[in-house]
CSV table of C-alpha atoms in Angstrom, one decimal:
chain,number,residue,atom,x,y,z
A,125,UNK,CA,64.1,262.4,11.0
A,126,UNK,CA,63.5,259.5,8.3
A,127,UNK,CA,61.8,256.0,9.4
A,128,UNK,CA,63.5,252.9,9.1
A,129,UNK,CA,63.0,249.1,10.2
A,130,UNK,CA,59.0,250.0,10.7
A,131,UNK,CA,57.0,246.8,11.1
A,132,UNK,CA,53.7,247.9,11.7
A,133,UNK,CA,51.4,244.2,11.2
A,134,UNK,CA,53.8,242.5,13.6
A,135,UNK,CA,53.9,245.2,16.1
A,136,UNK,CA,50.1,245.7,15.8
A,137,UNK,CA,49.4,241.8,16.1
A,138,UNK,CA,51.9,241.2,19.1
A,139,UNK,CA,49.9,244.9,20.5
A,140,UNK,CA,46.8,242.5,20.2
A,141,UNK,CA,48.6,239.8,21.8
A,142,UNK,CA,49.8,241.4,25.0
A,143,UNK,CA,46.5,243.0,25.1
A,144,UNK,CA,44.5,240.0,25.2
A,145,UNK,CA,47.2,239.2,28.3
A,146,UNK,CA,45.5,242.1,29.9
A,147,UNK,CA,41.9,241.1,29.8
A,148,UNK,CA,42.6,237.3,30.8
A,149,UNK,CA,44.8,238.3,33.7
A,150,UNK,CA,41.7,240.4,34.3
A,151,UNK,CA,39.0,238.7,33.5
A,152,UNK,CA,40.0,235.6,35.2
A,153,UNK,CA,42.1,236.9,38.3
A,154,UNK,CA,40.6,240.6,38.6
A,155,UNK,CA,44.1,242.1,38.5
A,156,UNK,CA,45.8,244.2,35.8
A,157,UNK,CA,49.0,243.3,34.7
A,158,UNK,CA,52.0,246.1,35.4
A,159,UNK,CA,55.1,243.8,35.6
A,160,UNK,CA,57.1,246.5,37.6
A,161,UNK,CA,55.0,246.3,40.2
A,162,UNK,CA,54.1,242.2,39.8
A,163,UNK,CA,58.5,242.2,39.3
A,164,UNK,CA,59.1,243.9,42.7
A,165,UNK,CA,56.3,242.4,45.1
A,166,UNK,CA,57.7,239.1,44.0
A,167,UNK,CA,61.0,240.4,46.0
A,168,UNK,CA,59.2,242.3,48.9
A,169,UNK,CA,55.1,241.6,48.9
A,170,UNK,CA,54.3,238.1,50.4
A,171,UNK,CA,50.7,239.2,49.4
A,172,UNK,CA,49.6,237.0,45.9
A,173,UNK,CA,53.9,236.4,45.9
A,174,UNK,CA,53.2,232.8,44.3
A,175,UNK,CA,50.7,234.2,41.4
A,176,UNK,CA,53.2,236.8,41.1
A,177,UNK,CA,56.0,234.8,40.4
A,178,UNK,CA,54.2,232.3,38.1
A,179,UNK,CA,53.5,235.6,36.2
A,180,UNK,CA,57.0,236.2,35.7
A,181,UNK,CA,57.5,232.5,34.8
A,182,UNK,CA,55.0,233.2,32.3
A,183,UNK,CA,57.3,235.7,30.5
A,184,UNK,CA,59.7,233.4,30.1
A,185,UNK,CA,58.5,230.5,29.2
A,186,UNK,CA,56.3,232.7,26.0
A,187,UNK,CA,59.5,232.9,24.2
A,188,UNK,CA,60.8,229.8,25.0
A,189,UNK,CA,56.8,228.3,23.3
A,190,UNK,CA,57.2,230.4,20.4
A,191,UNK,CA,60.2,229.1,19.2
A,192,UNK,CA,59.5,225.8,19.4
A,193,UNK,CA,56.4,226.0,17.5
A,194,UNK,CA,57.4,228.8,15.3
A,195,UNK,CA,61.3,227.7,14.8
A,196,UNK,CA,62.2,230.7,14.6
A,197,UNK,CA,65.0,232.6,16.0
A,198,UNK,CA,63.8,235.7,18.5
A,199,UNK,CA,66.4,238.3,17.8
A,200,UNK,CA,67.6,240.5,20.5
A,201,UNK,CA,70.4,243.5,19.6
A,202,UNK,CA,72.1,244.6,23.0
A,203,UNK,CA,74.9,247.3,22.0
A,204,UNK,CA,75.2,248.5,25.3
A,205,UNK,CA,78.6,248.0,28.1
A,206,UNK,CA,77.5,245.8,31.6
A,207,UNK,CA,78.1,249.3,33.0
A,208,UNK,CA,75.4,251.0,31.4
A,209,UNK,CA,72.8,248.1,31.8
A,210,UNK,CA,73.6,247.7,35.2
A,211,UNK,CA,73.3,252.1,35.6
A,212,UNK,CA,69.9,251.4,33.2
A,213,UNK,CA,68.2,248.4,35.6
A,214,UNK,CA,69.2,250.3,38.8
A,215,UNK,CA,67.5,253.4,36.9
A,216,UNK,CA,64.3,251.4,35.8
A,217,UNK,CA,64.1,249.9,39.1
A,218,UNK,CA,63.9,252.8,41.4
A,219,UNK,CA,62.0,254.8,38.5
A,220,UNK,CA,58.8,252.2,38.0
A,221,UNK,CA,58.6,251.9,41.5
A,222,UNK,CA,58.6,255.3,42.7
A,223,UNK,CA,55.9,256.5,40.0
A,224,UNK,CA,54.4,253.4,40.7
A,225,UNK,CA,54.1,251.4,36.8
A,226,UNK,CA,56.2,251.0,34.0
A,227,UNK,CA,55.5,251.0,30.4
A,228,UNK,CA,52.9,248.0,30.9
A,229,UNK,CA,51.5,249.8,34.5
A,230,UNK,CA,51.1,252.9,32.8
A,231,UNK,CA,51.1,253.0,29.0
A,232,UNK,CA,48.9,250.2,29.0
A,233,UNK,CA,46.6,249.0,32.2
A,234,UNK,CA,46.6,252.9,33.4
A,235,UNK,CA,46.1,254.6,29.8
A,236,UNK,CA,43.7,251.6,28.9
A,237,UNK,CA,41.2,252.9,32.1
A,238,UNK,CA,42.0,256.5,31.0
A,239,UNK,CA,44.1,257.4,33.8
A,240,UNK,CA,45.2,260.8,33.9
A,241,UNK,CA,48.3,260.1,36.0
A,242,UNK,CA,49.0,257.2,34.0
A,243,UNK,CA,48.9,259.3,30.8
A,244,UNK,CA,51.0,261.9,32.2
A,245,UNK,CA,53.7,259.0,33.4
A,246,UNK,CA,53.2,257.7,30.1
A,247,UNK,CA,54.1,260.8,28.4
A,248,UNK,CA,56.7,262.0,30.9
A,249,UNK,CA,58.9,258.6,30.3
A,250,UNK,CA,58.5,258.7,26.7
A,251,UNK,CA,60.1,262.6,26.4
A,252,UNK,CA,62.8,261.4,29.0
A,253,UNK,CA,63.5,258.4,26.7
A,254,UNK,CA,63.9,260.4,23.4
A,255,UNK,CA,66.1,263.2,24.9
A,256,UNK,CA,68.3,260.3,26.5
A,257,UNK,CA,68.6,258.7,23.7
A,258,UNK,CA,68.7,262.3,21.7
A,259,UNK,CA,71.7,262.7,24.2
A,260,UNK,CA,73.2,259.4,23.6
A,261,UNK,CA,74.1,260.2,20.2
A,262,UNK,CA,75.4,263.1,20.4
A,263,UNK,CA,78.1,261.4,22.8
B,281,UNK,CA,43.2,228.0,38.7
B,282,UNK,CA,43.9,231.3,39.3
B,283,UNK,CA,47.8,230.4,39.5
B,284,UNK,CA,47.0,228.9,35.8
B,285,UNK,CA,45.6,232.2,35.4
B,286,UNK,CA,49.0,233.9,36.4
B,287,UNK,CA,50.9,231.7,34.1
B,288,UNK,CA,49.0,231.6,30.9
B,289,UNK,CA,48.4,235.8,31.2
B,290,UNK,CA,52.6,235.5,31.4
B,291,UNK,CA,52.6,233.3,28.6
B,292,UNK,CA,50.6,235.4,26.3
B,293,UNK,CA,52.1,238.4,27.2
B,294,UNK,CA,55.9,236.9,26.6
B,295,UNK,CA,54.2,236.0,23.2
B,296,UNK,CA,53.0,239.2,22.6
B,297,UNK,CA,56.3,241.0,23.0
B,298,UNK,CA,58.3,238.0,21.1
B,299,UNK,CA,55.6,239.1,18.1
B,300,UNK,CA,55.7,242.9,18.4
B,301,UNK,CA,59.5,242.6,18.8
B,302,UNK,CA,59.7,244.6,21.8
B,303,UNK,CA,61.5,242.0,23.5
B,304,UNK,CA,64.6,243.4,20.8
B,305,UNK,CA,66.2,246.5,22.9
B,306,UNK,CA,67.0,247.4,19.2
B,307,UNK,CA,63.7,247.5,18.3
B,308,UNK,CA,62.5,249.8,21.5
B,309,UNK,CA,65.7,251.9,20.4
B,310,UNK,CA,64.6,252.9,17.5
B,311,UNK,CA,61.3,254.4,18.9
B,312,UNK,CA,63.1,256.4,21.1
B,313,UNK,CA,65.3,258.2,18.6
B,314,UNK,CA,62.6,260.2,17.0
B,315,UNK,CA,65.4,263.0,15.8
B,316,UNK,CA,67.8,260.3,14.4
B,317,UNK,CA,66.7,257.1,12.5
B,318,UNK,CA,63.0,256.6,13.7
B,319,UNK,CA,61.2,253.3,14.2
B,320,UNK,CA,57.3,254.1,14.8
B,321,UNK,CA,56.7,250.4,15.7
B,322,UNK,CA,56.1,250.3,19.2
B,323,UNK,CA,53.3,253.0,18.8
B,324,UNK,CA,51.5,250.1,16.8
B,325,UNK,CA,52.1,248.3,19.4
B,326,UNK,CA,50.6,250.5,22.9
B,327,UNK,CA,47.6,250.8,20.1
B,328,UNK,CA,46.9,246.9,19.2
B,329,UNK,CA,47.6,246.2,23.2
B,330,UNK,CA,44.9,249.0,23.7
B,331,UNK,CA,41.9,248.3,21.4
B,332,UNK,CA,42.0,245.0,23.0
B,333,UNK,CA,42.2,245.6,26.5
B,334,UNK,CA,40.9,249.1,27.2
B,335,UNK,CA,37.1,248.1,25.8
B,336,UNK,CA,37.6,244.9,27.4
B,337,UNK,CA,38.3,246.6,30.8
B,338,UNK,CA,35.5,248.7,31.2
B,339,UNK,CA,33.2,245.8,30.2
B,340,UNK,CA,34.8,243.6,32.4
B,341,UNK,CA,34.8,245.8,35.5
B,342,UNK,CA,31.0,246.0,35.8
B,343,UNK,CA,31.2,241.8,36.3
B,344,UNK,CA,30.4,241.0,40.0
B,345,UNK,CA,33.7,239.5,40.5
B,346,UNK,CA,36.6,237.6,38.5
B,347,UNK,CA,36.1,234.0,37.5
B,348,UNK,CA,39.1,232.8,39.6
B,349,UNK,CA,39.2,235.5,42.5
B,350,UNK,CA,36.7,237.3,45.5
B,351,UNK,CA,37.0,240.6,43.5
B,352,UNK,CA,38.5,243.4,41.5
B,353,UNK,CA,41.9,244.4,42.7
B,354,UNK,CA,43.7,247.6,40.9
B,355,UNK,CA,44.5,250.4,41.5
B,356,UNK,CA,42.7,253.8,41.5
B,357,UNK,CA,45.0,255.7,42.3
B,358,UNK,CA,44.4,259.5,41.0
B,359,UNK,CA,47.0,261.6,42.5
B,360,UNK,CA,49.3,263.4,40.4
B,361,UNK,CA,52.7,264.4,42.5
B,362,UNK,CA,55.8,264.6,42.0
B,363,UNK,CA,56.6,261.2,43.1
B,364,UNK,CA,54.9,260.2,39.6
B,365,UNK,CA,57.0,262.7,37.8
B,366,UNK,CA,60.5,261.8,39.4
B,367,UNK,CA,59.8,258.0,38.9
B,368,UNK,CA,58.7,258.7,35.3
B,369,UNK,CA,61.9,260.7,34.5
B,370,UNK,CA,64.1,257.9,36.2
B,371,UNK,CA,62.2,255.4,34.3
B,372,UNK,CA,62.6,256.9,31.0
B,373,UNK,CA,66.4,257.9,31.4
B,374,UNK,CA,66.9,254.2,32.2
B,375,UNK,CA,64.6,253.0,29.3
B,376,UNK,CA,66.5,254.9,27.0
B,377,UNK,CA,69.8,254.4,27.7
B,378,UNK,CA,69.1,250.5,27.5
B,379,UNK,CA,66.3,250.2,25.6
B,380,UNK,CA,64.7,247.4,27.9
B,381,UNK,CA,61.9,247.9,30.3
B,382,UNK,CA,60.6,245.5,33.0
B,383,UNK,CA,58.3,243.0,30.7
B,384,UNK,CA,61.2,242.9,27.3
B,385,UNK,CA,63.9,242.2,30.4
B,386,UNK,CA,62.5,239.4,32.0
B,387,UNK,CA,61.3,238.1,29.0
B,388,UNK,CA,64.7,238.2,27.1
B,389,UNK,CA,66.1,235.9,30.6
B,390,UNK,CA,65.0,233.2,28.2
B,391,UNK,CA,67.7,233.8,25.5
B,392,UNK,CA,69.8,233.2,28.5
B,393,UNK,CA,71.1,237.0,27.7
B,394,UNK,CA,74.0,238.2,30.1
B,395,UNK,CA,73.6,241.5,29.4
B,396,UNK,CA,69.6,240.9,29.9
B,397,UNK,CA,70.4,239.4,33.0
B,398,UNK,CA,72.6,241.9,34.7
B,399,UNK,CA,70.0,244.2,33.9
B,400,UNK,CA,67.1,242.2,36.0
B,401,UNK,CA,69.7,242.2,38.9
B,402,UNK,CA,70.1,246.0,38.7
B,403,UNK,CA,66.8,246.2,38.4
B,404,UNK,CA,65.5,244.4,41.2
B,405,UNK,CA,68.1,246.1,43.1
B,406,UNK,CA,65.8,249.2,42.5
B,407,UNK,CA,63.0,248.1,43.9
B,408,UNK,CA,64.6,247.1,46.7
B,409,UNK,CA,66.1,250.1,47.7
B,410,UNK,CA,62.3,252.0,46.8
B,411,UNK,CA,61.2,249.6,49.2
B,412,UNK,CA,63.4,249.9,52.1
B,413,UNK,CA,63.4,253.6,51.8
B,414,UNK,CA,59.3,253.7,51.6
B,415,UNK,CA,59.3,255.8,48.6
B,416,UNK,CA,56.9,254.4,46.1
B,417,UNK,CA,54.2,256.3,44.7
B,418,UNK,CA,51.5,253.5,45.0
B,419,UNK,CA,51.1,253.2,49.2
C-alpha cells in the first residue's frame, strides 16, 4: 500500500459541509438525510414526494452554485464502460434499498446516532468495496 | 418553508461533496483500493460530516419538534438481519465497481455526465424492483 492524491483540508471542510446539511435538514424538517431512501420514495412514496424531490433538486443545483461563484471546474474521472455503470446502479439500487441506507443513511445519519446496524452496514459495504475493487485490479 | 428546507439541505449537501470531492468517482476510487494506490480522503470526510452532525443530532432531538414540521421522523430501526447484510454487500460491490453512490450520482447529473446518468437510471431501476418485490429492510 502507498498513499497518493490525499487531500485531507478539503475533504474534512466538504465533511463539515455535508454535515451541516444533516443538522438543517434536521433541525428544520425533523428528518435525516439518506439520499437512497429520499432517491427511491421520490419514484414509489407519494408520502413528503415533493420535499423529496426538491432534495434531489438540491444536489444538483450545489454544483451548479459552486461553480459559478467559485469558477472553478468540478472534476469528475469516470473510467468505467456503460455496461459496468449500468451493472453498478442496478447493484446500488437494489443494495441501499434492501439494507435500507447508503453511505449517507448509514455511514452518516445511522453512524452519527450510533446505530449499531448502521455501523455494521457501514462496515460491511466498505470491505465489499475494497475486495471489489481488490478484485478489479487484478482483472 | 419546509420545501425551502428540502432544497437548501440539498444545496449544502451538493456543496459539500463538490468540496470534499466525492462527487469525483476517481476520488471514491482511490479509497477503496486500500491494497493498491490508497487515497485516505473520504475517511476525512465521514469524520468532518460526523463532528458536525452527530453532536448536533442528539442535541437536536431532545427539541419538542422541528421548526418547519409536527415532529421528528427517522428511523429507529435496530434490527440486525440478513436483509442489512445482503443489501450492504450489494451496495458495496456496486460502489466499488463504479465508484459512485447515491448522493456523488445525482449530484454529478449536473456535469450533464452520460455515464453519471446511465448510472441514476440503473439505479432507480433498483429501487424499483426492491419495491415491487417488498424486499426492503426498512418496512
Amino acid at each position: 500500500m502507498n498513499i497518493i492524491n490525499f487531500t485531507p483540508v478539503p475533504a474534512f471542510t466538504g465533511g463539515v459541509i455535508i454535515g451541516l446539511a444533516v443538522v438543517v435538514f434536521f433541525l428544520l424538517n425533523g428528518r435525516l438525510i439518506g439520499i437512497s431512501g429520499i432517491a427511491s420514495n421520490v419514484l414509489t412514496e407519494k408520502n413528503n414526494r415533493f420535499d423529496n424531490f426538491l432534495f434531489l433538486l438540491g444536489l444538483i443545483i450545489g454544483p451548479i452554485l459552486y461553480t459559478v461563484f467559485t469558477n472553478q471546474q468540478i472534476n469528475v474521472t469516470i473510467s468505467n464502460s456503460y455496461i459496468l455503470l449500468i451493472i453498478a446502479g442496478l447493484l446500488v439500487g437494489l443494495g441501499t434499498r434492501i439494507s435500507g441506507g447508503c453511505t449517507s443513511g448509514h455511514g452518516i445519519s445511522g453512524i452519527g446516532r450510533f446505530s449499531l446496524r448502521s455501523i455494521i452496514a457501514t462496515i460491511t459495504f466498505m470491505i465489499v468495496g475494497i475486495i471489489t475493487v481488490f478484485i478489479k485490479n487484478l482483472i | 418553508m419546509n420545501k425551502l428546507a428540502s432544497l437548501v439541505s440539498g444545496i449544502i449537501f451538493g456543496i459539500g461533496l463538490v468540496v470534499s470531492e466525492m462527487i469525483n468517482p476517481a476520488k471514491v476510487l482511490g479509497f477503496l483500493d486500500l491494497f493498491g494506490s490508497w487515497d485516505p480522503s473520504l475517511a476525512f470526510v465521514m469524520i468532518g460530516a460526523l463532528v458536525v452532525s452527530s453532536p448536533m443530532f442528539h442535541l437536536i432531538k431532545n427539541n419538542k419538534k422541528p421548526l418547519f414540521a409536527e415532529k421528528f421522523d427517522y428511523s429507529n430501526n435496530k434490527n440486525i438481519n440478513t436483509k442489512l447484510i445482503i443489501g450492504s454487500v450489494l451496495f458495496g460491490a456496486g460502489w466499488g465497481l463504479g465508484g459512485l453512490c447515491p448522493g456523488p450520482a445525482i449530484s454529478s447529473i449536473a456535469l450533464l455526465n452520460v455515464y453519471s446518468i446511465a448510472f441514476v437510471l440503473s439505479m432507480f431501476v433498483g429501487f424499483y424492483l426492491v419495491k415491487v418485490l417488498n424486499f426492503t429492510a426498512t418496512k
